[in-house]
PDB file of C-alpha atoms in Angstrom:
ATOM      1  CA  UNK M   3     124.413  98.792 112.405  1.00 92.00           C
ATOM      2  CA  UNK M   4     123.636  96.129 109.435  1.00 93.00           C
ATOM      3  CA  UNK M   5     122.316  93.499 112.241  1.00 94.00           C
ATOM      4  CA  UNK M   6     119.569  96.501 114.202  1.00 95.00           C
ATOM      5  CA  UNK M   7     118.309  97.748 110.372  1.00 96.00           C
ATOM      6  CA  UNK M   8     118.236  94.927 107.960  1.00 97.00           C
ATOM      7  CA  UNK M   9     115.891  92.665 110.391  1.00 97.00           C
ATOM      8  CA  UNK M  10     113.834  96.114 111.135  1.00 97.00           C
ATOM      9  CA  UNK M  11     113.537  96.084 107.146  1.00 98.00           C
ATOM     10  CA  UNK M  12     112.531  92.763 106.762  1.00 97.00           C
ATOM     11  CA  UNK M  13     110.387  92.688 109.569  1.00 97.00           C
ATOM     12  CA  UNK M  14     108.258  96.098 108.722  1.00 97.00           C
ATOM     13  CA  UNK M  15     108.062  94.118 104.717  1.00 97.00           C
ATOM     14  CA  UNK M  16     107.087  90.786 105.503  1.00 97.00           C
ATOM     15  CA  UNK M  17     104.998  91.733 108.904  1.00 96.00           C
ATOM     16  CA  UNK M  18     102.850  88.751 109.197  1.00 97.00           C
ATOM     17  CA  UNK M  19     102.530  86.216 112.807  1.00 97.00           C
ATOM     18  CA  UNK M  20     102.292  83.319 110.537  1.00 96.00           C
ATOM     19  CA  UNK M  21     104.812  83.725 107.982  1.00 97.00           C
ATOM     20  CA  UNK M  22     107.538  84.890 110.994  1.00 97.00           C
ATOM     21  CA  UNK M  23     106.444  81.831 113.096  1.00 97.00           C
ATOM     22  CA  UNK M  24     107.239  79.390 110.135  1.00 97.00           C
ATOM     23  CA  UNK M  25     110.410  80.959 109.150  1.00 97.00           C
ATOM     24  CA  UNK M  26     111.582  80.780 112.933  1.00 96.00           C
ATOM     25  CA  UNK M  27     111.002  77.038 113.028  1.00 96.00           C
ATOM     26  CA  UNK M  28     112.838  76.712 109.684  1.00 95.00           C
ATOM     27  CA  UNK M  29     115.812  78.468 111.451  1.00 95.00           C
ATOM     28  CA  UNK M  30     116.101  76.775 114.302  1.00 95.00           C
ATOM     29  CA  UNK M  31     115.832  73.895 112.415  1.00 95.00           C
ATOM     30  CA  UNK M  32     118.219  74.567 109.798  1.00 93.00           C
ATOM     31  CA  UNK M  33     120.553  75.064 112.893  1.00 92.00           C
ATOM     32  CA  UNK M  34     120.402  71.920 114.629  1.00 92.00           C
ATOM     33  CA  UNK M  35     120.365  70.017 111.150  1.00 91.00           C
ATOM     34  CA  UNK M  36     123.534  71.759 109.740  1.00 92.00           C
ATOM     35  CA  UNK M  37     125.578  72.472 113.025  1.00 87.00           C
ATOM     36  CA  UNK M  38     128.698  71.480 111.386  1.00 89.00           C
ATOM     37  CA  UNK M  39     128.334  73.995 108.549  1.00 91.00           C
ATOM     38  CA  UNK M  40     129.163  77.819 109.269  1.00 92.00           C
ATOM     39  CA  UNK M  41     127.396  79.427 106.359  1.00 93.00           C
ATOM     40  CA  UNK M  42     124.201  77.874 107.241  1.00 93.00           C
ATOM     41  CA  UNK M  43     124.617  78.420 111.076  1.00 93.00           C
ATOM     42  CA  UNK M  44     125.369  82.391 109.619  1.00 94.00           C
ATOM     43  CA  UNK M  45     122.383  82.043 107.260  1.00 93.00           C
ATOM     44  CA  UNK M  46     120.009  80.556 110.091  1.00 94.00           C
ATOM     45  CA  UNK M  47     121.237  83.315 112.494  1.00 95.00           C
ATOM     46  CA  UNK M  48     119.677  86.299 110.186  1.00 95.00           C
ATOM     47  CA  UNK M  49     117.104  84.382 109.160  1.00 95.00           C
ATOM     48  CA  UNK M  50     116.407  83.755 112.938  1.00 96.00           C
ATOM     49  CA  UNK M  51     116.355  87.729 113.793  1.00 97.00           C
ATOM     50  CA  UNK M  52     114.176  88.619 110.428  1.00 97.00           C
ATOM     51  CA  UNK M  53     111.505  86.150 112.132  1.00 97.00           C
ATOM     52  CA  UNK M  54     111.739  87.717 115.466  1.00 97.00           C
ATOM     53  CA  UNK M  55     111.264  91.329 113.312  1.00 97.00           C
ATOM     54  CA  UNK M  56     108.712  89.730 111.330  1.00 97.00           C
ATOM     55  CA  UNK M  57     106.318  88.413 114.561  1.00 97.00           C
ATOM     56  CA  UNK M  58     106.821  91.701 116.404  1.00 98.00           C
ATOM     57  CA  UNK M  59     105.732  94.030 113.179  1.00 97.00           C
ATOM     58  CA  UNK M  60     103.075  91.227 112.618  1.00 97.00           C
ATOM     59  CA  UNK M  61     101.392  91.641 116.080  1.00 97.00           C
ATOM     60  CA  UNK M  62     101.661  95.281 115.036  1.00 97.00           C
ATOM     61  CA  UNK M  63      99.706  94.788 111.795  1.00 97.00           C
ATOM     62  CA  UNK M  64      97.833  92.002 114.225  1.00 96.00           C
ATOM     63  CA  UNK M  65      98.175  89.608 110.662  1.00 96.00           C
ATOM     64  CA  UNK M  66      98.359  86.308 110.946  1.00 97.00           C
ATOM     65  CA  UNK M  67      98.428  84.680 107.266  1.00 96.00           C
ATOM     66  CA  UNK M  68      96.826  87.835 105.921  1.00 94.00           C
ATOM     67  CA  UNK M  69      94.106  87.426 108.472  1.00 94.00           C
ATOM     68  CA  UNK M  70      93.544  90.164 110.313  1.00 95.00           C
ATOM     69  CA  UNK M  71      92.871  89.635 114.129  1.00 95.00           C
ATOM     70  CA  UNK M  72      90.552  91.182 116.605  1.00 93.00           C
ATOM     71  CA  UNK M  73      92.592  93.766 118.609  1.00 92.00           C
ATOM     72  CA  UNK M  74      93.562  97.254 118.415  1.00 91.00           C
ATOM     73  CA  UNK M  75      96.647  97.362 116.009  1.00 94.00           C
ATOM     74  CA  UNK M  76      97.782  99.637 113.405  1.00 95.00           C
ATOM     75  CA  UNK M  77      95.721  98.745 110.346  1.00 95.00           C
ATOM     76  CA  UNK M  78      98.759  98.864 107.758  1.00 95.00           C
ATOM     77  CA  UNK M  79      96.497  98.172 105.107  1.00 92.00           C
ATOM     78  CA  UNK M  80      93.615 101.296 105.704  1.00 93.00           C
ATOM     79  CA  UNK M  81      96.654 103.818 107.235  1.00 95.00           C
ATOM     80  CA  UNK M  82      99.222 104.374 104.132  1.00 95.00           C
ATOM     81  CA  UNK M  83     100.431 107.205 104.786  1.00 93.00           C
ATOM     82  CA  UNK M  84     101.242 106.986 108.609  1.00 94.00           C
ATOM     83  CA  UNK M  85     102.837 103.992 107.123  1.00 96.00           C
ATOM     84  CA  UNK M  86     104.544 105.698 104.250  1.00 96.00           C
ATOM     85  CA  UNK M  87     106.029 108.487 106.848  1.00 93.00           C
ATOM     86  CA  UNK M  88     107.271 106.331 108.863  1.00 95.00           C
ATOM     87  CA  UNK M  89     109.271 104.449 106.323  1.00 96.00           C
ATOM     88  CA  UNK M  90     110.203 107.608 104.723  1.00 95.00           C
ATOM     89  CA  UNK M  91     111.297 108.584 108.547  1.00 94.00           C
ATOM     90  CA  UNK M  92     112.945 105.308 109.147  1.00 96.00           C
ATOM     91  CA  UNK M  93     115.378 105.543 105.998  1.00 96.00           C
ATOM     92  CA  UNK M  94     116.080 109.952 106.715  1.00 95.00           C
ATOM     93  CA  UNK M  95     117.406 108.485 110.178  1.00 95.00           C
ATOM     94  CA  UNK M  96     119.984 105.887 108.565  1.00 97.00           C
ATOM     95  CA  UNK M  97     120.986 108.007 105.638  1.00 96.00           C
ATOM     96  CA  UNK M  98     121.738 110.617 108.376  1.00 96.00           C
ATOM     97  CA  UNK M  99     123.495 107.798 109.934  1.00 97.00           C
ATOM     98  CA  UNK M 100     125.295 107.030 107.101  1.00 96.00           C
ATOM     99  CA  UNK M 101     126.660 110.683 106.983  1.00 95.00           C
ATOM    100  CA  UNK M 102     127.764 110.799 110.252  1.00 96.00           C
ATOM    101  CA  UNK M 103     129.809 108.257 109.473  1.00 96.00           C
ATOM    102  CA  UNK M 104     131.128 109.566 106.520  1.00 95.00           C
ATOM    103  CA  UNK M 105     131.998 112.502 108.517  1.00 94.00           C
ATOM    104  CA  UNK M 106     133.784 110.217 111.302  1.00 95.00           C
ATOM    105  CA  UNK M 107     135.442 108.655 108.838  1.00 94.00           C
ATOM    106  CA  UNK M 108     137.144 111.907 106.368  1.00 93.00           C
ATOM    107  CA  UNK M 109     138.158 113.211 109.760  1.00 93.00           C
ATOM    108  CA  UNK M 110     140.451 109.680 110.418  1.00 93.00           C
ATOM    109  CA  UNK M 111     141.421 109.938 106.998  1.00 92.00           C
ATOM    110  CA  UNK M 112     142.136 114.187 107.492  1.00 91.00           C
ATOM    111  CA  UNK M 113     140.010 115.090 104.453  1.00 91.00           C
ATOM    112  CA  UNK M 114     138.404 118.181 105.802  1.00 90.00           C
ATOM    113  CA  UNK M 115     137.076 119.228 102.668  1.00 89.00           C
ATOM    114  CA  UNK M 116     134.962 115.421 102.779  1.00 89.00           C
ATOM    115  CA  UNK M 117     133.880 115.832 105.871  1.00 92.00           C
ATOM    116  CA  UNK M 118     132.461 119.468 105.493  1.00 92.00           C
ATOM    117  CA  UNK M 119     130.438 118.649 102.538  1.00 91.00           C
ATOM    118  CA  UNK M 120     129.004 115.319 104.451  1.00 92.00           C
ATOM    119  CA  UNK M 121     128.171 117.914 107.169  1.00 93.00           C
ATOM    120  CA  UNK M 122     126.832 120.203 105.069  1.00 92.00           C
ATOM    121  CA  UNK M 123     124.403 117.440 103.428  1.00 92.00           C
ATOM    122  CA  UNK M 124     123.347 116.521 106.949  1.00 94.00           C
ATOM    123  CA  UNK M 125     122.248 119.911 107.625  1.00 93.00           C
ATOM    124  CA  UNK M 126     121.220 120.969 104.369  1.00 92.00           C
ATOM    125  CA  UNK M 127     118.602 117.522 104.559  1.00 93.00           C
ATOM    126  CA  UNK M 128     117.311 118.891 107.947  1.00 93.00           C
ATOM    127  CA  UNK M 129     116.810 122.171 107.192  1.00 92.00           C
ATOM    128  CA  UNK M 130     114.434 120.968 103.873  1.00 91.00           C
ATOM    129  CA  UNK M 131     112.761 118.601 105.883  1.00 91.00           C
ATOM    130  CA  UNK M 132     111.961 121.118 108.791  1.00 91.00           C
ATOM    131  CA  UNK M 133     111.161 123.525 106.268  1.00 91.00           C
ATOM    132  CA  UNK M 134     108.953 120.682 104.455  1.00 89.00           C
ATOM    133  CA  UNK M 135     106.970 120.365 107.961  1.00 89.00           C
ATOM    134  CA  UNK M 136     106.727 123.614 108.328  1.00 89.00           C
ATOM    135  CA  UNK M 137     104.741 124.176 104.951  1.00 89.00           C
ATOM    136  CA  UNK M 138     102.669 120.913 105.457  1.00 85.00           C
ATOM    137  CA  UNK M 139     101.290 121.889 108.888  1.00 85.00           C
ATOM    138  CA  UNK M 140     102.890 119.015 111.196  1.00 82.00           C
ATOM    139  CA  UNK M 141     105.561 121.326 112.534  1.00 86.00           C
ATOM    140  CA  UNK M 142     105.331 124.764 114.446  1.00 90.00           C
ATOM    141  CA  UNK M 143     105.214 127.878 112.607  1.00 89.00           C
ATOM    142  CA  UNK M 144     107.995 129.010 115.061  1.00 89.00           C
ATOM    143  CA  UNK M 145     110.521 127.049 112.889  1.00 89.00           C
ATOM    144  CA  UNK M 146     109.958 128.187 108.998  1.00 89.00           C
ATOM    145  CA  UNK M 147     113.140 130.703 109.525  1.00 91.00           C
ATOM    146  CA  UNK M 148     115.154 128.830 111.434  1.00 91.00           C
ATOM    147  CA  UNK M 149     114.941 125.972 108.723  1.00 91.00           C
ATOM    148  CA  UNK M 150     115.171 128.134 106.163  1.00 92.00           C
ATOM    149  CA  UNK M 151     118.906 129.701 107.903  1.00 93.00           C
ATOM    150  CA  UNK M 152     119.905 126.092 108.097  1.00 92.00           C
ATOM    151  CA  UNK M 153     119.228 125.337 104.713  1.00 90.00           C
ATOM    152  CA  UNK M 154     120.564 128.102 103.280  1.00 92.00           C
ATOM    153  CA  UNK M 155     123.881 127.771 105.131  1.00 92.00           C
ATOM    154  CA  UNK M 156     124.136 124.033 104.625  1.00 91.00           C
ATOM    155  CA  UNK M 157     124.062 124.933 100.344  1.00 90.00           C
ATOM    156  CA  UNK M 158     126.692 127.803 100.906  1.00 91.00           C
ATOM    157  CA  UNK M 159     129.121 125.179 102.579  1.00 89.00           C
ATOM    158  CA  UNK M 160     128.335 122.443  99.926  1.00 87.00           C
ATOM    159  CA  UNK M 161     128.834 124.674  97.346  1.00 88.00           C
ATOM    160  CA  UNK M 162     132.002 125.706  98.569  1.00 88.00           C
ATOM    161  CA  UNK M 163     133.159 122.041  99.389  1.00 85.00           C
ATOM    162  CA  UNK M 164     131.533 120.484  96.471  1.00 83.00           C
ATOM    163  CA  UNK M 165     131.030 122.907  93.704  1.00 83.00           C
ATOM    164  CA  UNK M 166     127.504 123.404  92.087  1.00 82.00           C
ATOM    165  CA  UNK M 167     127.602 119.646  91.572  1.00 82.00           C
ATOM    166  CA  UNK M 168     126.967 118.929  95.608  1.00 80.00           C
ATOM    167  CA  UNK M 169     123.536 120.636  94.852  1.00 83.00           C
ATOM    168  CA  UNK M 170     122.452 118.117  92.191  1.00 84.00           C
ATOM    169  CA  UNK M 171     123.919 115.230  94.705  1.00 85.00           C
ATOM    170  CA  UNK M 172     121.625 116.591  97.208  1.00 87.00           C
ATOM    171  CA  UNK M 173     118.702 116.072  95.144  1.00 87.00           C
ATOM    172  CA  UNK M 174     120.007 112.311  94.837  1.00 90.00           C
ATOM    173  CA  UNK M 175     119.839 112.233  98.410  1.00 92.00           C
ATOM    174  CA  UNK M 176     116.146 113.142  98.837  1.00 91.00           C
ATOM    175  CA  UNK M 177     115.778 110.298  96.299  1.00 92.00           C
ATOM    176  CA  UNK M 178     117.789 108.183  98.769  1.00 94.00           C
ATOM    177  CA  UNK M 179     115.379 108.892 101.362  1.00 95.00           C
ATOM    178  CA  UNK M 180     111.800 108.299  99.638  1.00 95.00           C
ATOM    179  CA  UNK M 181     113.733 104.841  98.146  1.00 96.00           C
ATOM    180  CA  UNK M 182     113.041 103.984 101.451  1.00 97.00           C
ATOM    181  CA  UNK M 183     108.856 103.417 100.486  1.00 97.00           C
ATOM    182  CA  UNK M 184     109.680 100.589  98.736  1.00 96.00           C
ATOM    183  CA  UNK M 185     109.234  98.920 102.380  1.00 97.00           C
ATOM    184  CA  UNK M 186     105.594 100.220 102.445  1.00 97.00           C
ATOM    185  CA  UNK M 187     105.191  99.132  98.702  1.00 96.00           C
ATOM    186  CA  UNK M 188     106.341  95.752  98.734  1.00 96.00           C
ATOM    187  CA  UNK M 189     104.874  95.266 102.715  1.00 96.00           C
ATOM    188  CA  UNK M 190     101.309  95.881 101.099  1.00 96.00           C
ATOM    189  CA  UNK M 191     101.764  93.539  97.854  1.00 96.00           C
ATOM    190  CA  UNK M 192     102.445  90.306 100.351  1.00 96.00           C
ATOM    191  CA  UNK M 193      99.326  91.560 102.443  1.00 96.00           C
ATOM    192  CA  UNK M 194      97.161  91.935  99.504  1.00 96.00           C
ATOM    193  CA  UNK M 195      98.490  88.330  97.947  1.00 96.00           C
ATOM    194  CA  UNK M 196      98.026  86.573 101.345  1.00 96.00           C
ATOM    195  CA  UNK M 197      94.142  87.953 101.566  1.00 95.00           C
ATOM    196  CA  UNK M 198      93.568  86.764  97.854  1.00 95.00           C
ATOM    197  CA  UNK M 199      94.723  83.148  98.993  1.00 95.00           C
ATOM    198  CA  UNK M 200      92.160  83.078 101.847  1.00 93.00           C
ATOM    199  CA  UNK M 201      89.383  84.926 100.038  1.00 93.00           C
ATOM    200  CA  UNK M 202      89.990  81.958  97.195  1.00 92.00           C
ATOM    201  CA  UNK M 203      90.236  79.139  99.618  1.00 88.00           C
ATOM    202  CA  UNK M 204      86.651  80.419 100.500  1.00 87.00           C
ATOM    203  CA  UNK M 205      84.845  80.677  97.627  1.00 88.00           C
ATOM    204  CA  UNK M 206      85.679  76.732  97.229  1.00 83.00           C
ATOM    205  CA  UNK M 207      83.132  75.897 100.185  1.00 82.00           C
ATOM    206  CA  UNK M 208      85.268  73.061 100.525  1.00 85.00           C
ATOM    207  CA  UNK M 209      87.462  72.453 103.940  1.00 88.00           C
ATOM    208  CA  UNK M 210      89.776  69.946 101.577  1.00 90.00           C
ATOM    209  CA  UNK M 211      90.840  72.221  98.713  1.00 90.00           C
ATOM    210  CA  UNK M 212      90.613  75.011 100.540  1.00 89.00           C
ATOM    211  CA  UNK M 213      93.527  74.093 103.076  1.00 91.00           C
ATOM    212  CA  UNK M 214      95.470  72.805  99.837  1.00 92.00           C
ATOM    213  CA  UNK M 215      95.073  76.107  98.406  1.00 92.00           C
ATOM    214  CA  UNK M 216      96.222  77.981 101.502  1.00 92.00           C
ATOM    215  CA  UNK M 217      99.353  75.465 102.028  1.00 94.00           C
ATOM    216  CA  UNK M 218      99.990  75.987  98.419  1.00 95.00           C
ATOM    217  CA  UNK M 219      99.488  79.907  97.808  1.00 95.00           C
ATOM    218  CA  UNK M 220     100.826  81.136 101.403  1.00 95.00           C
ATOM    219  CA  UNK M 221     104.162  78.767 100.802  1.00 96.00           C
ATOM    220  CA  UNK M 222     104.570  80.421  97.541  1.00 96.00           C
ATOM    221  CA  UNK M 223     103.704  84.171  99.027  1.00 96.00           C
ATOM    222  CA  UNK M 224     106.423  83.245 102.063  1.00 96.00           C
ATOM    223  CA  UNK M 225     108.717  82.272  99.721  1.00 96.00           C
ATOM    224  CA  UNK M 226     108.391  85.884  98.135  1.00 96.00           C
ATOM    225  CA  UNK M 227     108.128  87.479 100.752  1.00 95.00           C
ATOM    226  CA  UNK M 228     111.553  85.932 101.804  1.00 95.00           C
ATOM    227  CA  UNK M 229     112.986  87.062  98.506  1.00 96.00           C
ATOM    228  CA  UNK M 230     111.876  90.234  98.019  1.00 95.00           C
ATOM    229  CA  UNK M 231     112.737  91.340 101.957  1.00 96.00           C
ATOM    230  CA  UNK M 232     115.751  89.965 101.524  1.00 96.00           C
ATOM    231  CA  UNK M 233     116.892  91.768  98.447  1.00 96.00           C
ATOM    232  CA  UNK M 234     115.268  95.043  99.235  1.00 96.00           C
ATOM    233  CA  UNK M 235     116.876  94.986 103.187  1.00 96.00           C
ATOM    234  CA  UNK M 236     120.203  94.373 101.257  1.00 96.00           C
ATOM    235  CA  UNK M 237     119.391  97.062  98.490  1.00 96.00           C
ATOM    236  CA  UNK M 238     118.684  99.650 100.992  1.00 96.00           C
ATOM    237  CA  UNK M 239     121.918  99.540 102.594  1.00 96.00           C
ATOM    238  CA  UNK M 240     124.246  98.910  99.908  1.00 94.00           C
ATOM    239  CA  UNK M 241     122.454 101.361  97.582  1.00 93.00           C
ATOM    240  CA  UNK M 242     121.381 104.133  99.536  1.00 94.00           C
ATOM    241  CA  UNK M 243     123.216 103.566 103.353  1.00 96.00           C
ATOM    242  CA  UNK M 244     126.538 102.563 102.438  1.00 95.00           C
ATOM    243  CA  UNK M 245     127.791 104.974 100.017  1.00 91.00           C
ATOM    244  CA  UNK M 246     127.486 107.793 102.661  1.00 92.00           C
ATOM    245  CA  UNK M 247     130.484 106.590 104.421  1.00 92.00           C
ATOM    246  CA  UNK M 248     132.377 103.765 101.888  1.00 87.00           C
ATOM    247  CA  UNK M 249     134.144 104.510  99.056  1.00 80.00           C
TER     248      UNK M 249
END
């Protein structure tokens, strides 16, 4: 599960042709320099599949060191919010994922009482996001009661599994969920930094220190862009992912 989502993470933050190309090559060569050495062989393999993420997301966005090309692509900088929902999307999918598993996992362990209240979050977070559709006009009328039955019997079982106190948990899991923005957020910060290096490099009117300045500012920008995908992949699934289903 951690090797499909954290280089989809990665890939949707850092989303650039350029940056992905370089940190390919630096895998592949960290792999033939170190082939002796198992934690960089491990290190080069993820690195490997964020770059793969990265290029296809950056043909996508159709950047290439914050250049934009000339083809149709989804213009990640313009369309936020089809960007936001689909981040917001993304992370409802694994923290319903996550609570599958929890609910796999209190039925090995025969704690019924676990596993109802996992499967009453799971249908208590459908039935608000239906019912969320519903009022925002991207869903059929046709489903405001059904939602509404599901959510209401999803908070009867997690009260009775979970006391009043599954109700404020629930909240914490609609937190869980928008958390999941952050890959928007961050996504649009390295875009925005990597267009402020080129729109710098030409104001210069010079060809010398312009390249400097783009060598310069786009190895700093890949190098936090590296961090900060990194960390926030991780965060995502330790934070909000893993505590659905590991205690």
């Amino acid at each position: 599960v951690v090797s499909f989502f954290f280089p989809l993470f990665f890939g949707i933050i850092i989303g650039d042709i350029g940056y992905g190309t370089v940190l390919g090559l630096l895998a592949l060569w960290l792999r033939r320099k170190f082939s002796q050495s198992a934690a960089v062989q491990s290190a080069a393999r993820i690195a490997l599949h964020g770059a793969l993420s990265t290029v296809f997301f950056g043909t996508i966005f159709a950047e290439f060191f914050g250049y934009i090309l000339p083809y149709p692509h989804f213009k990640r900088g313009e369309q936020t919010t089809a960007l936001l929902l689909f981040c917001i999307a993304l992370g409802a999918t694994q923290i319903l994922l996550g609570f599958v598993l929890g609910v796999i996992n209190a039925l090995r362990e025969r704690h019924k009482k676990h596993a109802l209240a996992k499967l009453a979050a799971i249908g208590a977070l459908i039935g608000s996001g239906l019912a969320v559709g519903v009022f925002a006009g991207q869903l059929p009328e046709a489903l405001r009661t059904p939602s509404f039955a599901l959510l209401a019997s999803a908070l009867v079982l997690l009260v009775m599994s979970e006391g009043f106190l599954g109700i404020l948990e629930l909240i914490s899991y609609v937190g869980n969920i928008i958390s999941y923005a952050r890959l928007m957020g961050f996504g649009l910060v390295g875009l925005k930094i990597a267009e402020l290096i080129n729109e710098a490099g030409h104001e210069l009117h010079n060809i010398f220190l312009a390249g400097v300045i783009g060598i310069v500012g786009h190895s700093a920008n890949l190098g936090l862009a590296l961090f900060e995908s990194t960390v926030q992949s991780a965060r995502l699934h330790y934070v909000e992912f893993f505590q659905k289903f590991l205690d």
